[in-house]
Coordinates of C-alpha atoms in Angstrom, one line a residue:
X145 CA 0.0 0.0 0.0
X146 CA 3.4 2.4 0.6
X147 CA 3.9 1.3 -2.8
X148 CA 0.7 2.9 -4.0
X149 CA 0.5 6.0 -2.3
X150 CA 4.1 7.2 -3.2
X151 CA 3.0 6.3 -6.7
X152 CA 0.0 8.7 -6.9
X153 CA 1.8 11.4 -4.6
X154 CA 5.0 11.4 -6.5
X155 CA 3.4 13.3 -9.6
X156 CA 0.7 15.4 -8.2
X157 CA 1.5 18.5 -5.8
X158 CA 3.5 20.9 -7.5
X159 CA 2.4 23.6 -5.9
X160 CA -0.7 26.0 -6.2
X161 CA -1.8 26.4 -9.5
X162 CA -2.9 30.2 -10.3
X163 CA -6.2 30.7 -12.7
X164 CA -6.1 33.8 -14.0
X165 CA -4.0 36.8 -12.9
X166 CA -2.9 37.1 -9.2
X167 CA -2.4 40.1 -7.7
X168 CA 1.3 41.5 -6.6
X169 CA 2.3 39.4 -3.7
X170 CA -0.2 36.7 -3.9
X171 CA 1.6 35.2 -7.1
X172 CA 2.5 31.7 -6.2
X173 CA 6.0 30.7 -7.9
X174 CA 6.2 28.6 -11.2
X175 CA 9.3 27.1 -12.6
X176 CA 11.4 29.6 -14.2
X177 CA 13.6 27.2 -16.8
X178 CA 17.0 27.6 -14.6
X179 CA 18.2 24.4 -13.7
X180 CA 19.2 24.3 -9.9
X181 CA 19.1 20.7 -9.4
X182 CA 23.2 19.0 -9.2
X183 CA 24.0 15.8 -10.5
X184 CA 26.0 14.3 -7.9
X185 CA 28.9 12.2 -8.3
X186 CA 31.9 11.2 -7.1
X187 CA 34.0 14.1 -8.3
X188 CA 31.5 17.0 -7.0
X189 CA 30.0 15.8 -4.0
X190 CA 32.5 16.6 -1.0
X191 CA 32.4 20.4 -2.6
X192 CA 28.7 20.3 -2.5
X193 CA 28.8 19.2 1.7
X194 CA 30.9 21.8 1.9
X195 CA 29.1 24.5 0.0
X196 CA 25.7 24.5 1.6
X197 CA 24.0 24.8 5.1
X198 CA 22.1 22.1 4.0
X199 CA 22.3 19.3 1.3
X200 CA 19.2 17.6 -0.1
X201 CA 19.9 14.6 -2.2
X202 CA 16.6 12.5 -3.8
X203 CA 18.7 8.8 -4.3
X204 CA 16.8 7.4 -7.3
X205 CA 16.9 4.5 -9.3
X206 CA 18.4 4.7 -13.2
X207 CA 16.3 6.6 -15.6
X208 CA 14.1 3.8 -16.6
X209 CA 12.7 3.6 -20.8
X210 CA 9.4 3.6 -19.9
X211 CA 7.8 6.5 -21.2
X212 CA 5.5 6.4 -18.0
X213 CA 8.0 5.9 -15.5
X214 CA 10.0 8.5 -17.5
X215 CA 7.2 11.3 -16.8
X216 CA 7.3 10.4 -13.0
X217 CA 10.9 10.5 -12.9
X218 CA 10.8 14.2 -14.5
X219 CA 7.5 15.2 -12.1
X220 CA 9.5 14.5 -9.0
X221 CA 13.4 16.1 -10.5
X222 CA 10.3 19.3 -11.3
X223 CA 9.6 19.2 -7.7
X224 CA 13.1 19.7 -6.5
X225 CA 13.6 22.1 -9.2
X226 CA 10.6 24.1 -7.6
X227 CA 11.9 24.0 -4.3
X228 CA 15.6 24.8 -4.8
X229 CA 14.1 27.8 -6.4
X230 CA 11.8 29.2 -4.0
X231 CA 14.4 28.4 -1.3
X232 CA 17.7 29.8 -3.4
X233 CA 18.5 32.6 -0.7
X234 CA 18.4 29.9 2.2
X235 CA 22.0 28.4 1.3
X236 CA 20.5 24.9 1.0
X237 CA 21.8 22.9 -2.3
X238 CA 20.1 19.9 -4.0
X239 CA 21.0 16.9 -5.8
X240 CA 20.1 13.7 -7.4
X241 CA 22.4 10.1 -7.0
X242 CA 21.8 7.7 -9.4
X243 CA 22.1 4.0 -7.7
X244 CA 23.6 2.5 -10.4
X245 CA 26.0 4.8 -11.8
X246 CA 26.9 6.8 -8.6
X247 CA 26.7 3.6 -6.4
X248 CA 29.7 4.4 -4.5
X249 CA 28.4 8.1 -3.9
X250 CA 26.0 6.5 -2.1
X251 CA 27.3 4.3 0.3
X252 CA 29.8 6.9 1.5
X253 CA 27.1 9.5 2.3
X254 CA 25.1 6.6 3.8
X255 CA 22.4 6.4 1.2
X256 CA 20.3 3.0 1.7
X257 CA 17.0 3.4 0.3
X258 CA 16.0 3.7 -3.2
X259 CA 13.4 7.0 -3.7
X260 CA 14.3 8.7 -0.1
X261 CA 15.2 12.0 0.1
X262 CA 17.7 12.6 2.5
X263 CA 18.7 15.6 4.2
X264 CA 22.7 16.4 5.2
X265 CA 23.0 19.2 8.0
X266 CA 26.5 19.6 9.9
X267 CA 27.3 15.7 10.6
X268 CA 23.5 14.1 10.7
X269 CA 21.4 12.7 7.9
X270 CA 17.7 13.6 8.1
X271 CA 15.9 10.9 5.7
X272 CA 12.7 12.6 4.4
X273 CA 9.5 10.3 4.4
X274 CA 6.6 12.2 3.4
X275 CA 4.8 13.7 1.0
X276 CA 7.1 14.7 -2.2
X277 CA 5.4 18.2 -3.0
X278 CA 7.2 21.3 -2.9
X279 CA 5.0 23.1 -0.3
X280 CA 5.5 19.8 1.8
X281 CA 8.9 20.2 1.3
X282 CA 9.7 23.9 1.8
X283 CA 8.1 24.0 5.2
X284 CA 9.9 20.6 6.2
X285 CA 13.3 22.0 5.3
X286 CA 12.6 25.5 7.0
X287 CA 12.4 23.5 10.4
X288 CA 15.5 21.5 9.4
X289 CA 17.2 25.2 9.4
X290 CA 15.7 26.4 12.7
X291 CA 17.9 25.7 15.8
X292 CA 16.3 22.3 17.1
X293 CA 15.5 23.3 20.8
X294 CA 13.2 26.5 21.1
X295 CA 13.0 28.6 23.8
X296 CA 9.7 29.1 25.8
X297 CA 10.0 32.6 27.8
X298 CA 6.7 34.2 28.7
X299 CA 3.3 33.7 29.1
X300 CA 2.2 34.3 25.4
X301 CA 5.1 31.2 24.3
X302 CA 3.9 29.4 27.0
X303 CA 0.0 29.4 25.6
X304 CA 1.3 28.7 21.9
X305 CA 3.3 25.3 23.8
X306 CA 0.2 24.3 25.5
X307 CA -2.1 24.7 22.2
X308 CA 0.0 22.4 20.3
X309 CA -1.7 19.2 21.1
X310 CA -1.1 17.6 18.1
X311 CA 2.8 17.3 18.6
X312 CA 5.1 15.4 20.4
X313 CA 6.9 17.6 22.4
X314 CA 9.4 18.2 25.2
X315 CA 10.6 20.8 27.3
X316 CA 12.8 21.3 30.3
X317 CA 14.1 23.5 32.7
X318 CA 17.9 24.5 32.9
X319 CA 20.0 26.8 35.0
X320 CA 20.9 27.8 31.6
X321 CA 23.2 26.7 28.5
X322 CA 25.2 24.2 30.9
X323 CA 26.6 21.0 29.9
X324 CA 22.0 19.5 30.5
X325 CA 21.0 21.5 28.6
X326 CA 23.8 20.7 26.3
X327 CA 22.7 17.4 26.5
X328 CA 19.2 18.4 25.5
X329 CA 20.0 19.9 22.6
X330 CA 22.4 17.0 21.6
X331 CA 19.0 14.8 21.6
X332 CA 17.1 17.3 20.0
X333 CA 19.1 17.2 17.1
X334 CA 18.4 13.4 16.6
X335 CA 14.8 13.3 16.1
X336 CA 14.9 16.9 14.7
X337 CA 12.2 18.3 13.0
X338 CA 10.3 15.0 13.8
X339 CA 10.2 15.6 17.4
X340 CA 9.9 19.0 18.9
X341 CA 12.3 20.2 21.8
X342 CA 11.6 23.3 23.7
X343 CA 13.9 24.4 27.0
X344 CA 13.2 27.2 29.4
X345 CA 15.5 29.2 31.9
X346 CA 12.7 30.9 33.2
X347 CA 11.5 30.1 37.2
X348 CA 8.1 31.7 36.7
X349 CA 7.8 29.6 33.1
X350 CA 9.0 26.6 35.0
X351 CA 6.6 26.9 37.7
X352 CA 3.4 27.0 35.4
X353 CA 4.3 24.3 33.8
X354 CA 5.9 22.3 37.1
X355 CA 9.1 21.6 36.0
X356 CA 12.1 21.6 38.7
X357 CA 15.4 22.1 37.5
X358 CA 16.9 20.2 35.0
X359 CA 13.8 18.0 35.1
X360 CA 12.3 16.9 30.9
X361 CA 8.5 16.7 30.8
X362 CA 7.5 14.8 27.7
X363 CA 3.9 15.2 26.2
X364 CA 2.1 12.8 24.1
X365 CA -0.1 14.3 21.4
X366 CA -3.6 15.3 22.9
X367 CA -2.9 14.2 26.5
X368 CA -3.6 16.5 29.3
X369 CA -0.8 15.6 31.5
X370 CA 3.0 14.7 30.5
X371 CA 4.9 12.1 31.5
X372 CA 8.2 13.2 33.8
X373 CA 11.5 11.6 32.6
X374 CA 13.3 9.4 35.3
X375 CA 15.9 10.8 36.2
X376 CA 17.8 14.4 37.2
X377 CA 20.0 15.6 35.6
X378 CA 19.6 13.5 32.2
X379 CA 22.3 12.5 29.9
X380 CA 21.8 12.6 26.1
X381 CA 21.1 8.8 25.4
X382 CA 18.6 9.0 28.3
X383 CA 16.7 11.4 26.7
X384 CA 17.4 9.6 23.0
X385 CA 16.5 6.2 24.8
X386 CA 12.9 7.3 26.5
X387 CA 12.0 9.8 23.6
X388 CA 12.6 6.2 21.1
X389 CA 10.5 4.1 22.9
X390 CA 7.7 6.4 23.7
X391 CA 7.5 8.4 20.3
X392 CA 4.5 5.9 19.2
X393 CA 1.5 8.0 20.1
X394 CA -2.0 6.6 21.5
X395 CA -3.3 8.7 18.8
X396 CA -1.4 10.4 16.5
X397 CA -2.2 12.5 13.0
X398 CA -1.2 11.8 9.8
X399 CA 0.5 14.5 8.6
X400 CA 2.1 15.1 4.8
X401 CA 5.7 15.7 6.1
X402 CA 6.1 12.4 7.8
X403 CA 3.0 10.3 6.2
X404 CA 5.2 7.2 5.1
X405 CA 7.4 7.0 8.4
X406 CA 4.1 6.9 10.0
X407 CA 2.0 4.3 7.6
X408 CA 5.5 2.0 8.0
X409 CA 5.3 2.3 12.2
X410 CA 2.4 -0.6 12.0
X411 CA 0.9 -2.9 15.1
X412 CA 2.0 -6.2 13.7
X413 CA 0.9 -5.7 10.0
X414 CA -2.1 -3.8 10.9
X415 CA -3.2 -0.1 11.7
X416 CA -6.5 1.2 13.2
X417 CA -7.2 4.4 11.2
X418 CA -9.6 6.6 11.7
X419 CA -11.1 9.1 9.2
X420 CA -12.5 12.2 10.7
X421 CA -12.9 16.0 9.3
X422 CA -12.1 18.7 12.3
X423 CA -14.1 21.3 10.5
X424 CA -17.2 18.9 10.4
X425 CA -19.2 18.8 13.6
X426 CA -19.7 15.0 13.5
X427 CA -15.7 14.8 12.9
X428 CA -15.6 17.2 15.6
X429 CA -17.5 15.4 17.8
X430 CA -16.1 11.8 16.9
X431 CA -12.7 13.1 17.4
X432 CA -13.4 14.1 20.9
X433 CA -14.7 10.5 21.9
X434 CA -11.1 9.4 20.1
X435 CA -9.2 11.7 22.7
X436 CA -11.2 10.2 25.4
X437 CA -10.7 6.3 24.5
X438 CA -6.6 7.2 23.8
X439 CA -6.3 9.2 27.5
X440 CA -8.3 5.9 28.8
X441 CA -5.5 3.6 27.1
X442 CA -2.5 5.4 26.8
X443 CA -0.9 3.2 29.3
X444 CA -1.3 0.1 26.5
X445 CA 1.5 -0.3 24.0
X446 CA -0.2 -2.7 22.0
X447 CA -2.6 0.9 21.3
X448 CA -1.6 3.1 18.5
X449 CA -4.8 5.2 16.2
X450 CA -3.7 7.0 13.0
X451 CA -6.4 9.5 12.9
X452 CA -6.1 11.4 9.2
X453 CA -7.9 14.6 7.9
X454 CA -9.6 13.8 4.6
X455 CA -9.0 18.1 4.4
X456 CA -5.3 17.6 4.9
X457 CA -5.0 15.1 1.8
X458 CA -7.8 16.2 -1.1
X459 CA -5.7 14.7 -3.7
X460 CA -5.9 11.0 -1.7
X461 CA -9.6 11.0 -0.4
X462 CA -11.5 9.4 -3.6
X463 CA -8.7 7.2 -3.7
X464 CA -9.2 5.8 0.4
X465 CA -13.1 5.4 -0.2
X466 CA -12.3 3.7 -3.4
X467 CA -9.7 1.6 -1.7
X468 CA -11.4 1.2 1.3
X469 CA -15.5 1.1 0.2
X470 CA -16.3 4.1 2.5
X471 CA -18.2 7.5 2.2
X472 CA -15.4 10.2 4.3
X473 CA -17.8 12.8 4.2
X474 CA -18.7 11.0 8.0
X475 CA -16.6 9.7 10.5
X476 CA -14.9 5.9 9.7
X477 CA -12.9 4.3 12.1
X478 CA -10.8 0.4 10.7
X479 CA -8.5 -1.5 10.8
X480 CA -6.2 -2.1 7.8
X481 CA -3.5 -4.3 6.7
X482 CA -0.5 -2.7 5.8
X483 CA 0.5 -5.5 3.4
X484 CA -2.6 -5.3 1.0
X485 CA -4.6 -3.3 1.9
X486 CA -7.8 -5.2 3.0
X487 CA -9.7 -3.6 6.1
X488 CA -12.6 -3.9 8.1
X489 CA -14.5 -0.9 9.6
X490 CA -16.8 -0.4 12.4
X491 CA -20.4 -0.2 11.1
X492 CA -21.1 3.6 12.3
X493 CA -24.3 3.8 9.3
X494 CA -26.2 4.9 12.2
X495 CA -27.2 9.0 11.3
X496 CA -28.5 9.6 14.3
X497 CA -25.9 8.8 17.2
X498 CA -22.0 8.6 16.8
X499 CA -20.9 5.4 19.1
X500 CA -19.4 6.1 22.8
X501 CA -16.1 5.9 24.1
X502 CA -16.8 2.5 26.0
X503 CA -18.3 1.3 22.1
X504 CA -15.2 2.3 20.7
X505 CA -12.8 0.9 23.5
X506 CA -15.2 -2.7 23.0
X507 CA -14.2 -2.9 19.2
X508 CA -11.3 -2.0 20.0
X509 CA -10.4 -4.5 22.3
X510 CA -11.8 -7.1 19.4
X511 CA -9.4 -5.9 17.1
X512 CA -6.3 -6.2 19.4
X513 CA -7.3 -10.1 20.8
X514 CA -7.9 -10.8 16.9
X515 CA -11.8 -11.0 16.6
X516 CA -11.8 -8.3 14.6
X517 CA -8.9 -9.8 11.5
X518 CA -8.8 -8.4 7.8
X519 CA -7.6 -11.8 6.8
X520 CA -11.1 -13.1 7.3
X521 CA -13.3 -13.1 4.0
X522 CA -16.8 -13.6 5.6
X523 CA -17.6 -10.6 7.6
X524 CA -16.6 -8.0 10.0
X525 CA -15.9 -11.2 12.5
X526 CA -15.0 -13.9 10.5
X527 CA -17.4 -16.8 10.0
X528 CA -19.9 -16.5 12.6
X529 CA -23.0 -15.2 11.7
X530 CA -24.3 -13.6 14.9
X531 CA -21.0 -11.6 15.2
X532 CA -22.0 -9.9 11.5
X533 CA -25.4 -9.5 12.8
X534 CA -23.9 -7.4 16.2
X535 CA -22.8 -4.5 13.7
X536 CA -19.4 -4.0 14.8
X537 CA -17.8 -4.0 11.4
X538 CA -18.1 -4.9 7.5
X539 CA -15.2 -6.4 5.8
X540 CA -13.9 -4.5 2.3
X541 CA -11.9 -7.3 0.6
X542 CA -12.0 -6.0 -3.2
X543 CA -8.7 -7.7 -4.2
X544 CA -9.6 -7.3 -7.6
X545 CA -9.9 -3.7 -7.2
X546 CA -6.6 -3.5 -5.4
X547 CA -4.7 -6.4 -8.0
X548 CA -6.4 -3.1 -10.7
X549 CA -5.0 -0.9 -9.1
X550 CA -1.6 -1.6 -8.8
X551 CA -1.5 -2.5 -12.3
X552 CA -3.1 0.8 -13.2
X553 CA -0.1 2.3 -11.0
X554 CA 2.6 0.8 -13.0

């Protein structure tokens, strides 16, 4: 399913495309010709790491003779083009390494996997995984160039930290740029701009937020409360080692900057998604009863909901209900396998009523013990009648439809 969706990404997002004239300073960019774009090679890359602030290399497989495969090779080299220009007074350089011909290239700079985008920025390699777009990609290398740990040091940054309850985030409270908070930063810089840091040296901050001194509060997206880190003061691979094993969220958003990194962090082959518009009231509303069921479990690790925006991804919605057999102008919640696709969603045909918390937490707890399984071709719960009759779920299993489209895809 990766497979498909960097397929029909790859060739679609540009940029805004302008009807008709725009007035001055509302003119979104278009390609002006000039090629920006390096080809890297053994002979030019160490002078390119050397050139630029930051170095963004797409690592791509030879030019192949298909004519269709050709087009999607020139949309995505476009894209880069696009970006390098928009972003030419930033000092950041881009390039493309072939695998074949610049093979060696690639396995000094660490290259591994065919169609990443990888970003070099002092000694670290940032691998890129979402959505290949040049608005995606602009505001993803922006926050690669900002320092990694932000500073929180009044009341009005302290109510922009607390609104961001999408985000994993940390924060913690120094004496002031001292070998912790040196530390910090150091950790920072390994999950940067995945993962953000933020650091105070501000009492009064620190004490509406209850953080003692050299203390690391870390807060899971839409929790109310964060979790404390063991330990004072904290080394680096402390803070590497907790942020690593707790960075899976209850219920996290699928976002366009890190959408694959996200689809490829399954639950043993399988995701619970769930489709929900903010803007609606019904997504609204359903989205709400999803905080509640993820605050009531966020102690289980076998728990993990990828909840995702139809608004955020127009160009993929008619291609999920196709996929998927579902109508996203309501709220859907599944389970799908990663490996082909099949899913099985929670019967919610019901216009009146959205279900509870302690509905959603009972289907839930059927899809984790295995009563709930895409790989069963009879209904929502396999072969037994009275479970399809309960209304817990329908089953899409359109291979056909899927074998179609990957074939169309090729």
């Amino acid at each position: 399913m990766l497979h498909l969706w960097l397929s029909l990404l790859c060739g679609l997002c540009l940029g805004p495309v302008i009807f008709g004239s725009a007035e001055e300073g509302l003119e979104f960019p278009n390609f002006d010709g000039k090629d920006r774009v390096l080809d890297i090679s053994e002979r030019n890359y160490k002078k390119a790491l050397r050139r630029f602030d930051l170095l963004c290399l797409f690592y791509h497989e030879p030019v192949p003779n298909n004519k269709g495969l050709q087009k999607r090779f020139q949309m995505t080299e476009l894209v880069l083009e696009l970006t390098a220009q928009v972003l030419e007074n930033k000092d950041i350089g881009f390039g493309m390494v072939d695998a074949q011909r610049d093979f060696k290239v690639a396995q000094k700079l660490g290259l591994e996997e065919v169609g990443s985008l990888y970003v070099f920025k002092d000694d670290r390699i940032i691998e890129f995984d979402g959505e290949l777009s040049a608005d995606t990609l602009v505001e993803f290398l922006l926050d690669v160039l900002e320092d990694p740990v932000e500073m929180i040091n009044n009341a009005m940054e302290i109510r922009a930290f607390e609104r961001m309850e999408e985000d994993i985030r940390l924060i913690g409270y120094f004496k002031g740029e001292d070998l912790y908070f040196k530390a910090f930063k150091e950790a920072s810089e390994r999950f940067q701009p995945y993962i953000k840091f933020f650091a105070t040296f501000d009492k009064s901050v620190a004490k509406h937020l209850s953080l003692k001194m050299n203390e690391v509060n870390f807060y899971e997206p839409f929790m109310e409360e964060p979790a404390i880190l063991p330990g004072r003061p904290l080394t680096e691979m402390e803070i590497v080692e907790f942020v690593s094993h707790h960075r899976r969220a209850t219920l996290r958003k699928l976002r366009a900057e890190n959408m694959f990194e996200t689809w490829e962090d399954d639950m043993d082959g399988i995701h619970i998604v769930a489709f929900a518009e903010e803007e609606d009231p019904d997504g609204y509303e359903f989205l709400e009863i999803l905080k509640d069921v993820a605050r009531d479990n966020t102690n289980n690790p076998e728990l993990s909901i990828v909840w995702i925006d139809p608004d955020d991804f127009p160009l993929l919605t008619t291609y999920w209900e196709k996929t998927f057999n579902l109508d996203l102008f309501r709220p859907q919640i599944g389970v799908v396998n990663v490996t082909d696709a099949d899913s099985v969603w929670l019967d919610m045909s019901n216009d009146e009523d959205l279900p509870t918390a302690e509905e959603l937490e009972d289907w839930i707890e059927d899809v984790l013990t295995g009563r709930v399984n895409t790989e069963d071709d009879d209904g929502g719960f396999g072969s037994d009648p009275e479970e399809e009759e309960e209304g817990y779920g329908t089953e899409d299993t359109s291979e056909e439809s899927h074998d179609q489209d990957e074939e169309s895809d090729d």
